[in-house]
Every structure is written in C-alpha cells, then in structure tokens.
Coordinates of N, CA and C in Angstrom, one line a residue:
M1 N 78.0 -7.8 -29.3 CA 77.6 -9.1 -28.8 C 78.2 -10.2 -29.6
L2 N 78.0 -10.0 -30.9 CA 78.6 -11.1 -31.8 C 80.1 -11.1 -31.8
W3 N 80.7 -9.9 -31.6 CA 82.2 -9.9 -31.5 C 82.6 -10.6 -30.3
Q4 N 81.9 -10.4 -29.1 CA 82.3 -11.0 -27.9 C 82.1 -12.5 -28.0
L5 N 81.1 -12.9 -28.7 CA 80.9 -14.4 -28.9 C 82.0 -15.0 -29.7
M6 N 82.5 -14.3 -30.8 CA 83.6 -14.8 -31.6 C 84.9 -14.8 -30.7
E7 N 85.1 -13.9 -29.8 CA 86.2 -13.9 -29.0 C 86.2 -15.1 -28.1
R8 N 85.0 -15.4 -27.5 CA 84.9 -16.6 -26.7 C 85.2 -17.9 -27.5
L9 N 84.7 -17.9 -28.7 CA 85.0 -19.1 -29.6 C 86.5 -19.2 -29.9
N10 N 87.2 -18.1 -29.9 CA 88.6 -18.2 -30.2 C 89.3 -18.9 -29.0
D11 N 88.7 -18.8 -27.8 CA 89.3 -19.5 -26.7 C 89.0 -21.0 -26.6
N12 N 88.1 -21.4 -27.6 CA 87.7 -22.8 -27.6 C 88.0 -23.4 -29.0
P13 N 89.2 -23.9 -29.2 CA 89.6 -24.4 -30.5 C 88.7 -25.6 -31.0
T14 N 88.3 -26.4 -30.0 CA 87.4 -27.5 -30.3 C 86.1 -27.1 -31.0
A15 N 85.5 -26.0 -30.4 CA 84.3 -25.5 -31.0 C 84.5 -24.9 -32.3
M16 N 85.6 -24.2 -32.5 CA 86.0 -23.6 -33.8 C 86.1 -24.7 -34.9
F17 N 86.7 -25.8 -34.5 CA 86.8 -27.0 -35.4 C 85.5 -27.6 -35.7
L18 N 84.6 -27.7 -34.7 CA 83.3 -28.4 -34.8 C 82.3 -27.6 -35.5
L19 N 82.4 -26.3 -35.5 CA 81.4 -25.4 -36.1 C 81.1 -25.7 -37.5
P20 N 82.1 -25.7 -38.4 CA 81.7 -26.0 -39.8 C 81.2 -27.5 -40.0
L21 N 81.8 -28.4 -39.2 CA 81.3 -29.8 -39.3 C 79.9 -29.9 -38.9
A22 N 79.5 -29.1 -37.8 CA 78.1 -29.2 -37.4 C 77.1 -28.7 -38.4
I23 N 77.5 -27.6 -39.1 CA 76.7 -27.1 -40.2 C 76.5 -28.1 -41.3
I24 N 77.6 -28.7 -41.7 CA 77.6 -29.7 -42.8 C 76.8 -30.9 -42.3
G25 N 77.0 -31.3 -41.0 CA 76.3 -32.5 -40.5 C 74.8 -32.3 -40.4
I26 N 74.4 -31.2 -40.0 CA 72.9 -30.9 -40.0 C 72.3 -31.0 -41.4
G27 N 73.1 -30.5 -42.4 CA 72.6 -30.6 -43.8 C 72.5 -32.0 -44.2
G28 N 73.4 -32.9 -43.7 CA 73.3 -34.3 -44.1 C 72.3 -35.1 -43.3
A29 N 72.0 -34.6 -42.1 CA 71.1 -35.4 -41.2 C 69.6 -35.1 -41.6
I30 N 69.3 -33.9 -42.1 CA 67.9 -33.6 -42.4 C 67.3 -34.5 -43.5
P31 N 68.0 -34.7 -44.6 CA 67.4 -35.7 -45.6 C 67.2 -37.1 -45.1
L32 N 68.1 -37.5 -44.2 CA 68.0 -38.9 -43.7 C 66.8 -38.9 -42.7
A33 N 66.6 -37.9 -41.9 CA 65.4 -37.8 -41.0 C 64.1 -37.8 -41.8
L34 N 64.1 -37.0 -42.9 CA 62.9 -37.0 -43.7 C 62.6 -38.3 -44.4
E35 N 63.7 -39.0 -44.8 CA 63.5 -40.3 -45.4 C 63.0 -41.3 -44.4
S36 N 63.5 -41.2 -43.2 CA 63.0 -42.1 -42.1 C 61.6 -41.9 -41.8
R37 N 61.1 -40.6 -41.8 CA 59.7 -40.3 -41.5 C 58.9 -40.8 -42.7
R38 N 59.4 -40.7 -43.9 CA 58.7 -41.2 -45.1 C 58.4 -42.7 -45.0
R39 N 59.5 -43.4 -44.7 CA 59.3 -44.9 -44.6 C 58.4 -45.3 -43.5
S40 N 58.4 -44.5 -42.4 CA 57.5 -44.8 -41.3 C 56.1 -44.6 -41.7
S41 N 55.8 -43.5 -42.5 CA 54.5 -43.2 -43.0 C 54.0 -44.4 -43.9
I42 N 54.9 -44.8 -44.7 CA 54.5 -45.9 -45.6 C 54.2 -47.2 -44.8
D43 N 55.1 -47.5 -43.9 CA 54.9 -48.7 -43.1 C 53.6 -48.7 -42.3
G44 N 53.3 -47.5 -41.7 CA 52.1 -47.3 -41.0 C 50.8 -47.4 -41.8
A45 N 50.9 -47.1 -43.1 CA 49.7 -47.1 -43.9 C 49.5 -48.5 -44.5
L46 N 50.5 -49.4 -44.4 CA 50.4 -50.7 -45.1 C 49.3 -51.6 -44.5
P47 N 49.1 -51.8 -43.2 CA 48.0 -52.6 -42.8 C 46.6 -52.2 -43.2
E48 N 46.4 -50.9 -43.2 CA 45.1 -50.3 -43.6 C 44.9 -50.6 -45.1
M49 N 45.9 -50.4 -45.9 CA 45.8 -50.7 -47.3 C 45.5 -52.1 -47.6
M50 N 46.1 -53.0 -46.9 CA 45.9 -54.5 -47.1 C 44.4 -54.8 -46.7
E51 N 43.9 -54.2 -45.6 CA 42.6 -54.4 -45.2 C 41.6 -53.9 -46.3
L52 N 41.8 -52.8 -46.9 CA 41.0 -52.2 -47.9 C 41.0 -53.1 -49.2
I53 N 42.2 -53.6 -49.5 CA 42.4 -54.5 -50.7 C 41.6 -55.7 -50.4
S54 N 41.7 -56.3 -49.2 CA 40.9 -57.5 -48.9 C 39.4 -57.3 -49.1
A55 N 38.9 -56.1 -48.6 CA 37.5 -55.8 -48.8 C 37.1 -55.6 -50.2
E56 N 38.0 -55.0 -51.0 CA 37.7 -54.9 -52.5 C 37.7 -56.3 -53.1
L57 N 38.6 -57.1 -52.7 CA 38.6 -58.5 -53.3 C 37.3 -59.2 -52.9
G58 N 36.9 -59.0 -51.7 CA 35.6 -59.6 -51.2 C 34.4 -59.2 -52.0
A59 N 34.5 -57.9 -52.5 CA 33.4 -57.4 -53.3 C 33.4 -57.9 -54.7
G60 N 34.3 -58.7 -55.1 CA 34.4 -59.3 -56.4 C 35.3 -58.7 -57.4
L61 N 36.1 -57.7 -57.0 CA 37.0 -57.1 -57.9 C 38.3 -57.9 -58.0
G62 N 39.0 -57.7 -59.1 CA 40.3 -58.3 -59.3 C 41.4 -57.6 -58.5
L63 N 42.5 -58.2 -58.4 CA 43.6 -57.7 -57.5 C 44.1 -56.4 -58.1
E64 N 44.3 -56.3 -59.4 CA 44.8 -55.0 -59.9 C 43.8 -53.9 -59.7
Q65 N 42.5 -54.1 -59.9 CA 41.5 -53.1 -59.7 C 41.4 -52.7 -58.2
A66 N 41.5 -53.7 -57.4 CA 41.5 -53.4 -55.9 C 42.7 -52.5 -55.5
F67 N 43.9 -52.8 -56.0 CA 45.0 -51.9 -55.8 C 44.7 -50.5 -56.3
A68 N 44.2 -50.4 -57.5 CA 43.9 -49.1 -58.1 C 42.9 -48.3 -57.3
D69 N 41.8 -49.0 -56.8 CA 40.8 -48.2 -56.0 C 41.4 -47.7 -54.7
V70 N 42.3 -48.6 -54.1 CA 42.9 -48.2 -52.8 C 43.9 -47.0 -53.1
A71 N 44.6 -47.1 -54.2 CA 45.6 -46.0 -54.5 C 44.9 -44.7 -54.7
K72 N 43.7 -44.7 -55.3 CA 43.0 -43.5 -55.6 C 42.3 -42.9 -54.4
S73 N 42.0 -43.8 -53.4 CA 41.3 -43.4 -52.2 C 42.2 -42.8 -51.2
R74 N 43.5 -42.8 -51.4 CA 44.5 -42.4 -50.4 C 45.2 -41.1 -50.9
N75 N 45.5 -40.2 -50.0 CA 46.2 -39.0 -50.3 C 47.6 -38.9 -49.7
D76 N 48.1 -40.0 -49.1 CA 49.4 -40.0 -48.5 C 50.5 -40.5 -49.4
V77 N 51.7 -40.7 -48.9 CA 52.8 -41.0 -49.7 C 52.6 -42.4 -50.3
A78 N 52.1 -43.4 -49.5 CA 51.9 -44.7 -50.0 C 50.9 -44.8 -51.1
G79 N 49.8 -44.1 -51.0 CA 48.9 -44.0 -52.1 C 49.4 -43.4 -53.4
S80 N 50.2 -42.3 -53.2 CA 50.8 -41.7 -54.4 C 51.8 -42.6 -55.1
L81 N 52.6 -43.3 -54.3 CA 53.6 -44.2 -55.0 C 52.9 -45.4 -55.6
L82 N 51.8 -45.9 -55.0 CA 51.1 -47.0 -55.6 C 50.4 -46.6 -56.9
D83 N 49.8 -45.4 -56.9 CA 49.1 -44.9 -58.1 C 50.1 -44.7 -59.2
Q84 N 51.3 -44.2 -58.9 CA 52.3 -44.1 -60.0 C 52.7 -45.4 -60.5
A85 N 52.9 -46.4 -59.6 CA 53.3 -47.7 -60.1 C 52.2 -48.4 -61.0
L86 N 51.0 -48.2 -60.6 CA 49.9 -48.7 -61.4 C 49.8 -48.1 -62.8
V87 N 50.1 -46.8 -62.8 CA 50.1 -46.1 -64.1 C 51.1 -46.7 -65.0
R88 N 52.3 -47.1 -64.5 CA 53.3 -47.7 -65.3 C 52.9 -49.1 -65.7
A89 N 52.0 -49.7 -64.9 CA 51.6 -51.1 -65.2 C 50.9 -51.2 -66.6
Q90 N 50.4 -50.1 -67.1 CA 49.8 -50.1 -68.4 C 50.8 -50.4 -69.5
A91 N 52.0 -50.1 -69.2 CA 53.1 -50.3 -70.2 C 53.8 -51.6 -70.0
T92 N 53.7 -52.1 -68.8 CA 54.5 -53.4 -68.4 C 53.5 -54.4 -68.0
S93 N 53.6 -54.8 -66.7 CA 52.7 -55.8 -66.2 C 52.4 -55.4 -64.7
F94 N 51.4 -56.0 -64.2 CA 51.0 -55.7 -62.8 C 52.0 -56.1 -61.8
T95 N 52.6 -57.3 -62.1 CA 53.7 -57.8 -61.2 C 54.9 -56.9 -61.2
A96 N 55.3 -56.4 -62.4 CA 56.4 -55.5 -62.5 C 56.1 -54.1 -61.8
A97 N 54.8 -53.7 -61.9 CA 54.4 -52.5 -61.2 C 54.5 -52.6 -59.7
L98 N 54.1 -53.7 -59.2 CA 54.3 -53.9 -57.7 C 55.7 -54.0 -57.3
A99 N 56.6 -54.6 -58.1 CA 58.0 -54.6 -57.8 C 58.6 -53.2 -57.8
K100 N 58.1 -52.4 -58.8 CA 58.6 -51.0 -58.8 C 58.1 -50.2 -57.6
F101 N 56.9 -50.5 -57.2 CA 56.3 -49.8 -56.0 C 57.1 -50.2 -54.8
A102 N 57.5 -51.5 -54.7 CA 58.3 -51.9 -53.5 C 59.7 -51.3 -53.5
L103 N 60.3 -51.2 -54.7 CA 61.6 -50.6 -54.8 C 61.6 -49.1 -54.5
E104 N 60.6 -48.4 -55.0 CA 60.6 -46.9 -54.8 C 60.2 -46.6 -53.3
S105 N 59.4 -47.5 -52.7 CA 59.1 -47.2 -51.3 C 60.3 -47.3 -50.4
R106 N 61.3 -48.1 -50.7 CA 62.5 -48.3 -49.9 C 62.1 -48.8 -48.5
S107 N 61.0 -49.6 -48.5 CA 60.5 -50.1 -47.2 C 60.7 -51.6 -47.2
A108 N 61.3 -52.2 -46.2 CA 61.4 -53.6 -46.1 C 60.1 -54.3 -46.0
L109 N 59.1 -53.7 -45.2 CA 57.8 -54.2 -45.1 C 57.1 -54.3 -46.4
V110 N 57.1 -53.3 -47.2 CA 56.5 -53.3 -48.5 C 57.1 -54.3 -49.4
Q111 N 58.4 -54.4 -49.4 CA 59.0 -55.4 -50.2 C 58.6 -56.8 -49.8
R112 N 58.4 -57.0 -48.5 CA 58.0 -58.3 -48.0 C 56.6 -58.6 -48.5
V113 N 55.7 -57.6 -48.4 CA 54.3 -57.8 -48.8 C 54.2 -58.1 -50.3
V114 N 55.0 -57.5 -51.1 CA 55.0 -57.7 -52.6 C 55.5 -59.1 -52.8
N115 N 56.5 -59.6 -52.1 CA 57.0 -61.0 -52.3 C 56.0 -62.0 -51.9
L116 N 55.2 -61.7 -50.8 CA 54.2 -62.6 -50.4 C 53.0 -62.7 -51.4
L117 N 52.7 -61.5 -52.0 CA 51.6 -61.5 -53.0 C 52.1 -62.2 -54.3
D118 N 53.3 -62.1 -54.7 CA 53.8 -62.8 -55.8 C 53.7 -64.3 -55.6
A119 N 54.1 -64.7 -54.4 CA 54.0 -66.2 -54.0 C 52.6 -66.6 -54.0
A120 N 51.7 -65.8 -53.5 CA 50.2 -66.2 -53.5 C 49.7 -66.3 -54.9
L121 N 50.1 -65.4 -55.7 CA 49.6 -65.4 -57.1 C 50.1 -66.7 -57.8
E122 N 51.3 -67.0 -57.6 CA 51.9 -68.2 -58.3 C 51.2 -69.5 -57.8
Q123 N 50.9 -69.5 -56.5 CA 50.3 -70.7 -55.9 C 48.7 -70.7 -56.0
Q124 N 48.2 -69.6 -56.6 CA 46.7 -69.5 -56.7 C 46.0 -69.6 -55.3
A125 N 46.6 -68.9 -54.3 CA 46.0 -68.9 -53.0 C 44.9 -67.9 -52.9
P126 N 44.0 -68.1 -52.0 CA 42.8 -67.1 -51.8 C 43.3 -65.8 -51.4
L127 N 43.3 -64.8 -52.3 CA 44.0 -63.5 -52.1 C 43.2 -62.7 -51.1
Q128 N 41.9 -62.9 -51.0 CA 41.2 -62.1 -50.0 C 41.6 -62.5 -48.6
E129 N 41.7 -63.8 -48.3 CA 42.2 -64.2 -47.0 C 43.6 -63.9 -46.8
V130 N 44.5 -64.0 -47.8 CA 45.9 -63.7 -47.6 C 46.1 -62.2 -47.3
T131 N 45.4 -61.3 -48.0 CA 45.6 -59.9 -47.7 C 45.0 -59.5 -46.4
Y132 N 43.9 -60.1 -46.0 CA 43.3 -59.8 -44.7 C 44.2 -60.3 -43.5
R133 N 44.8 -61.5 -43.7 CA 45.7 -61.9 -42.6 C 47.0 -61.0 -42.6
M134 N 47.4 -60.6 -43.8 CA 48.6 -59.7 -43.8 C 48.3 -58.4 -43.1
S135 N 47.1 -57.9 -43.3 CA 46.7 -56.6 -42.6 C 46.8 -56.8 -41.1
I136 N 46.3 -57.9 -40.6 CA 46.3 -58.2 -39.1 C 47.7 -58.3 -38.6
E137 N 48.5 -59.1 -39.3 CA 49.9 -59.4 -38.9 C 50.8 -58.1 -38.9
Y138 N 50.6 -57.4 -40.0 CA 51.5 -56.2 -40.1 C 51.0 -55.1 -39.1
E139 N 49.7 -55.1 -38.8 CA 49.3 -54.1 -37.7 C 49.9 -54.5 -36.4
K140 N 50.0 -55.8 -36.1 CA 50.6 -56.2 -34.8 C 52.1 -55.9 -34.9
L141 N 52.7 -56.1 -36.0 CA 54.2 -55.8 -36.2 C 54.4 -54.3 -36.0
N142 N 53.6 -53.5 -36.6 CA 53.8 -52.1 -36.5 C 53.7 -51.6 -35.0
S143 N 52.7 -52.2 -34.4 CA 52.5 -51.8 -32.9 C 53.7 -52.2 -32.1
L144 N 54.2 -53.4 -32.3 CA 55.4 -53.8 -31.6 C 56.6 -53.0 -31.9
M145 N 56.8 -52.6 -33.2 CA 57.9 -51.8 -33.6 C 57.8 -50.4 -33.0
R146 N 56.5 -49.8 -32.9 CA 56.4 -48.5 -32.3 C 56.7 -48.5 -30.8
L147 N 56.2 -49.6 -30.1 CA 56.5 -49.7 -28.7 C 58.0 -49.8 -28.4
K148 N 58.7 -50.6 -29.2 CA 60.1 -50.8 -29.1 C 60.8 -49.5 -29.3
E149 N 60.4 -48.8 -30.4 CA 61.1 -47.5 -30.7 C 60.9 -46.5 -29.7
E150 N 59.7 -46.4 -29.1 CA 59.4 -45.5 -28.0 C 60.3 -45.8 -26.8
K151 N 60.4 -47.0 -26.5 CA 61.2 -47.4 -25.3 C 62.7 -47.1 -25.6
V152 N 63.2 -47.6 -26.7 CA 64.6 -47.4 -27.0 C 64.9 -45.9 -27.2
F153 N 64.0 -45.1 -27.8 CA 64.2 -43.7 -27.9 C 64.3 -43.0 -26.6
G154 N 63.5 -43.4 -25.6 CA 63.6 -42.8 -24.3 C 65.0 -43.1 -23.7
Q155 N 65.5 -44.3 -23.8 CA 66.8 -44.6 -23.3 C 67.9 -43.9 -24.0
A156 N 67.8 -43.8 -25.3 CA 68.8 -43.1 -26.1 C 68.8 -41.6 -25.8
F157 N 67.7 -41.0 -25.7 CA 67.6 -39.6 -25.4 C 68.1 -39.3 -24.0
T158 N 67.9 -40.2 -23.1 CA 68.4 -40.0 -21.7 C 69.9 -40.0 -21.7
M159 N 70.5 -41.0 -22.5 CA 71.9 -41.0 -22.6 C 72.5 -39.8 -23.1
I160 N 71.9 -39.2 -24.2 CA 72.4 -38.0 -24.8 C 72.3 -36.8 -23.8
V161 N 71.2 -36.7 -23.1 CA 71.0 -35.6 -22.1 C 72.1 -35.7 -21.0
L162 N 72.3 -36.9 -20.5 CA 73.2 -37.1 -19.4 C 74.7 -36.8 -19.9
M163 N 75.1 -37.4 -21.0 CA 76.5 -37.2 -21.4 C 76.7 -36.0 -22.2
G164 N 75.7 -35.5 -23.0 CA 76.0 -34.4 -23.9 C 75.6 -33.1 -23.3
L165 N 74.7 -33.1 -22.3 CA 74.2 -31.8 -21.7 C 74.6 -31.7 -20.2
M166 N 74.2 -32.7 -19.4 CA 74.5 -32.6 -18.0 C 75.9 -32.7 -17.6
L167 N 76.6 -33.6 -18.2 CA 78.1 -33.8 -17.9 C 78.9 -32.6 -18.1
P168 N 78.8 -31.9 -19.3 CA 79.5 -30.7 -19.5 C 79.1 -29.6 -18.5
C169 N 77.8 -29.5 -18.2 CA 77.4 -28.5 -17.3 C 78.0 -28.7 -15.9
I170 N 78.0 -29.9 -15.4 CA 78.5 -30.2 -14.1 C 80.0 -30.0 -14.1
T171 N 80.7 -30.5 -15.1 CA 82.2 -30.4 -15.2 C 82.6 -28.9 -15.3
G172 N 81.9 -28.1 -16.1 CA 82.2 -26.7 -16.2 C 81.9 -26.0 -14.9
F173 N 80.9 -26.3 -14.2 CA 80.5 -25.7 -13.0 C 81.6 -25.9 -11.9
I174 N 82.0 -27.2 -11.8 CA 83.1 -27.5 -10.8 C 84.4 -26.8 -11.1
V175 N 84.8 -26.8 -12.4 CA 86.1 -26.2 -12.8 C 85.9 -24.7 -12.6
G176 N 84.8 -24.1 -12.9 CA 84.6 -22.7 -12.8 C 84.6 -22.2 -11.3
I177 N 84.1 -23.0 -10.4 CA 84.2 -22.7 -9.0 C 85.6 -22.7 -8.4
F178 N 86.3 -23.8 -8.7 CA 87.6 -23.9 -8.1 C 88.8 -23.3 -8.9
A179 N 88.6 -23.0 -10.1 CA 89.6 -22.4 -10.9 C 89.0 -21.4 -11.9
P180 N 88.4 -20.3 -11.4 CA 87.7 -19.4 -12.3 C 88.7 -18.6 -13.1
P181 N 88.3 -18.0 -14.2 CA 89.2 -17.3 -15.1 C 89.9 -16.1 -14.4
S182 N 89.3 -15.6 -13.4 CA 89.9 -14.4 -12.7 C 91.1 -14.7 -11.9
T183 N 91.3 -16.0 -11.6 CA 92.5 -16.4 -10.8 C 93.8 -16.3 -11.6
G184 N 93.7 -16.4 -12.9 CA 94.8 -16.3 -13.7 C 95.6 -17.6 -13.8
Y185 N 95.1 -18.7 -13.4 CA 95.8 -20.0 -13.5 C 96.0 -20.4 -14.9
P186 N 97.1 -20.9 -15.3 CA 97.4 -21.4 -16.7 C 96.6 -22.6 -17.0
L187 N 95.3 -22.5 -17.3 CA 94.5 -23.7 -17.6 C 94.2 -23.9 -19.0
A188 N 94.9 -23.2 -19.9 CA 94.5 -23.3 -21.3 C 94.6 -24.8 -21.8
S189 N 95.7 -25.5 -21.5 CA 95.8 -26.9 -21.9 C 94.7 -27.8 -21.3
T190 N 94.5 -27.5 -20.0 CA 93.5 -28.3 -19.2 C 92.1 -28.1 -19.8
L191 N 91.7 -26.8 -20.1 CA 90.4 -26.6 -20.6 C 90.3 -27.2 -22.0
E192 N 91.4 -27.1 -22.8 CA 91.3 -27.7 -24.2 C 91.0 -29.2 -24.1
A193 N 91.7 -29.9 -23.1 CA 91.5 -31.3 -22.9 C 90.1 -31.6 -22.5
L194 N 89.5 -30.7 -21.6 CA 88.1 -30.9 -21.2 C 87.1 -30.7 -22.3
Y195 N 87.4 -29.7 -23.2 CA 86.6 -29.5 -24.3 C 86.6 -30.7 -25.2
L196 N 87.8 -31.3 -25.4 CA 87.9 -32.5 -26.3 C 87.1 -33.7 -25.6
F197 N 87.3 -33.8 -24.3 CA 86.6 -34.9 -23.6 C 85.1 -34.7 -23.7
S198 N 84.6 -33.5 -23.5 CA 83.1 -33.3 -23.6 C 82.6 -33.7 -25.0
A199 N 83.4 -33.2 -26.0 CA 83.0 -33.5 -27.4 C 83.0 -35.0 -27.7
A200 N 84.1 -35.6 -27.3 CA 84.3 -37.1 -27.6 C 83.2 -37.9 -26.9
A201 N 83.0 -37.6 -25.6 CA 81.9 -38.4 -24.9 C 80.6 -38.2 -25.5
T202 N 80.3 -37.0 -25.9 CA 79.0 -36.7 -26.6 C 78.9 -37.4 -27.9
G203 N 80.0 -37.4 -28.7 CA 80.0 -38.0 -30.0 C 79.8 -39.5 -29.9
V204 N 80.5 -40.2 -28.9 CA 80.3 -41.6 -28.8 C 78.9 -41.9 -28.3
T205 N 78.3 -41.1 -27.4 CA 77.0 -41.4 -26.9 C 75.9 -41.2 -28.1
V206 N 76.1 -40.2 -28.9 CA 75.2 -40.1 -30.0 C 75.3 -41.2 -31.0
A207 N 76.5 -41.7 -31.3 CA 76.7 -42.8 -32.2 C 76.0 -44.1 -31.6
I208 N 76.2 -44.3 -30.3 CA 75.6 -45.5 -29.6 C 74.0 -45.4 -29.7
S209 N 73.5 -44.2 -29.4 CA 72.1 -44.0 -29.5 C 71.5 -44.2 -30.9
G210 N 72.3 -43.8 -31.9 CA 71.8 -44.0 -33.3 C 71.8 -45.5 -33.6
R211 N 72.8 -46.2 -33.1 CA 72.9 -47.7 -33.3 C 71.7 -48.4 -32.6
M212 N 71.4 -47.9 -31.4 CA 70.2 -48.5 -30.7 C 68.9 -48.3 -31.5
L213 N 68.8 -47.2 -32.1 CA 67.5 -46.9 -32.8 C 67.5 -47.4 -34.3
G214 N 68.7 -47.9 -34.7 CA 68.7 -48.4 -36.1 C 68.9 -47.2 -37.1
R215 N 69.3 -46.1 -36.6 CA 69.5 -44.9 -37.4 C 70.9 -44.3 -37.3
T216 N 71.9 -45.2 -37.5 CA 73.3 -44.9 -37.3 C 73.7 -43.7 -38.2
G217 N 73.4 -43.8 -39.5 CA 73.8 -42.8 -40.4 C 73.3 -41.4 -40.0
Q218 N 72.0 -41.3 -39.7 CA 71.4 -40.1 -39.3 C 72.0 -39.5 -38.1
Y219 N 72.3 -40.3 -37.1 CA 72.8 -39.8 -35.9 C 74.3 -39.4 -36.0
L220 N 75.0 -40.2 -36.8 CA 76.4 -39.8 -37.1 C 76.5 -38.4 -37.8
W221 N 75.6 -38.1 -38.7 CA 75.6 -36.8 -39.3 C 75.3 -35.7 -38.3
S222 N 74.5 -36.0 -37.3 CA 74.1 -35.0 -36.4 C 75.1 -34.9 -35.2
A223 N 76.0 -35.9 -35.1 CA 76.9 -35.9 -33.9 C 77.7 -34.6 -33.8
P224 N 78.3 -34.1 -34.9 CA 79.1 -32.8 -34.7 C 78.3 -31.7 -34.1
A225 N 77.0 -31.6 -34.4 CA 76.2 -30.5 -33.8 C 76.0 -30.7 -32.3
W226 N 75.8 -32.0 -31.9 CA 75.7 -32.3 -30.4 C 77.1 -32.1 -29.7
M227 N 78.2 -32.4 -30.4 CA 79.5 -32.2 -29.8 C 79.8 -30.7 -29.7
L228 N 79.4 -29.9 -30.6 CA 79.6 -28.5 -30.5 C 78.8 -27.9 -29.4
M229 N 77.5 -28.4 -29.2 CA 76.7 -27.9 -28.1 C 77.3 -28.3 -26.8
S230 N 77.9 -29.5 -26.7 CA 78.5 -29.9 -25.5 C 79.7 -29.0 -25.1
T231 N 80.6 -28.7 -26.0 CA 81.7 -27.9 -25.7 C 81.3 -26.5 -25.3
L232 N 80.3 -26.0 -26.1 CA 79.8 -24.6 -25.8 C 79.1 -24.5 -24.4
L233 N 78.4 -25.6 -24.0 CA 77.8 -25.6 -22.7 C 78.9 -25.6 -21.6
F234 N 79.9 -26.4 -21.8 CA 81.0 -26.5 -20.8 C 81.6 -25.1 -20.7
Q235 N 81.9 -24.5 -21.8 CA 82.6 -23.2 -21.8 C 81.7 -22.1 -21.1
G236 N 80.4 -22.1 -21.5 CA 79.5 -21.1 -21.0 C 79.3 -21.3 -19.5
V237 N 79.1 -22.5 -19.0 CA 78.9 -22.8 -17.6 C 80.2 -22.5 -16.8
Y238 N 81.3 -22.8 -17.4 CA 82.6 -22.5 -16.7 C 82.7 -21.0 -16.5
I239 N 82.4 -20.2 -17.5 CA 82.6 -18.7 -17.4 C 81.6 -18.2 -16.5
M240 N 80.3 -18.6 -16.5 CA 79.3 -18.1 -15.6 C 79.6 -18.5 -14.2
A241 N 80.0 -19.7 -13.9 CA 80.4 -20.1 -12.5 C 81.6 -19.3 -12.0
G242 N 82.6 -19.1 -12.9 CA 83.7 -18.3 -12.5 C 83.4 -16.9 -12.2
N243 N 82.4 -16.3 -12.8 CA 82.1 -14.9 -12.5 C 81.1 -14.8 -11.3
M244 N 80.5 -15.9 -11.0 CA 79.5 -15.9 -9.9 C 80.2 -16.0 -8.5
F245 N 81.3 -16.8 -8.5 CA 82.0 -17.1 -7.2 C 83.4 -16.5 -7.2

C-alpha cells in the first residue's frame, strides 16, 4: 500500500515538492497558533482582572496589593505572568513590574492597560473608578473582537474549502471522466499544470484568509500543507473518476 502510494506521488511532482515544505510549515505554524491562543486567553481574562482589582481597591487595598491578590487568585496564564512580574517588583518598582508584565504578555490590550494605569497614577486619578471603567470597556471590546473574528473566520474557512477542497475535486472529476488514465492520452504536462494551478489557487486563498484574520504568518506557514492536500485531492479524484467511468 505504501509502495503504491509512493508510485502515485512520483506521478505528481508538485506533491513531491510540497511534501517536505508541508512538514516544515506545520512545524512553524504550531508555535504561532499556540501563541495566538495564549494571547487570546490573556485578552479574555483582562476585563475580569480589572473588575477584581477595582473591587480590591474599593475594599481599601493599595494598587500593588490589589494586583497581588488578583494574581494569586487566578490559575491561568495571565495570573501566572502577573504573579511573576510582582515577584520581580520586590527588586525594582511596581511600575517596572507592570511594564515587564505587559512586555511578556505580548498583548496589545495589556500594554494599553498598563499605559493607562501609568497615566492614572501620574495624574492621581481615582484608580477604583478607572479600573472599573476599563473592565467594562475591555469586556465590550473583547465581545466585538470575538464577533468579528467568528464572522471573518467563517468567510475565510469557506474560501479555503471552496478553493482548496471543492475546486480540485470538481476539476479532477471532470478531467477523470473525459480523459481517464486508461485512454492513454499524453496528459502528463496538462496534469502537471493542473496540479500547479490547484496548489497556487489554494496557497493564494490561504494567504488571503490569514490576512483577513490578522494571522498572516501562521497561515503562510500552513499554506504548503493546504497546497499539498489540494494537489493530492485532485490526483485522487482524477484516478477514482477515471476508474469508475
């Protein structure tokens, strides 16, 4: 079975070229996907953390103690990073610890929160009210971002399914019906061009989908795997259709 599969791959030079690239690309896409999930987890925890900090401030605690209590009460990534930053604050300053927390989180929302807190501290603004308003605003922002991502993800996934899966299947089926391998037509150059077309169309679609979602790097790394799947689908459907009719 494996030997037959390798023989089929020898008839598809595009797949042979894409196979090592797909393996490398998957290895590069996985860390980016994990990092994206990590940032999403931190961003999602931010409104609740701000609300808890506001409640701690309302109970009469200072800002540093409020952050410390919230960090110890959470078992997620955001709580762990904040706790580590506050431990470092013992050797530096609380402001420097918050800056370090924002830097290590690699989250634009966290960096914005830290900047707003620094400005509030400099202007001696009421921190309880500031943190409470921040919790409300960032909860709304996260909700809007989730709705947008769900909508855009549906559109992007539909594009990938149409161009990367359905188009190769339809094209391979049509070619397999009218020019099956059993006819002996010299279709090597034509099939190679169709393999390249399927791979190129899929690669462009994946890149556009990544740009729509704001994850261009992650999707570019995964593009060779989608391109390989597209060419293999075309080849498989072409052979099956040719043997059926």
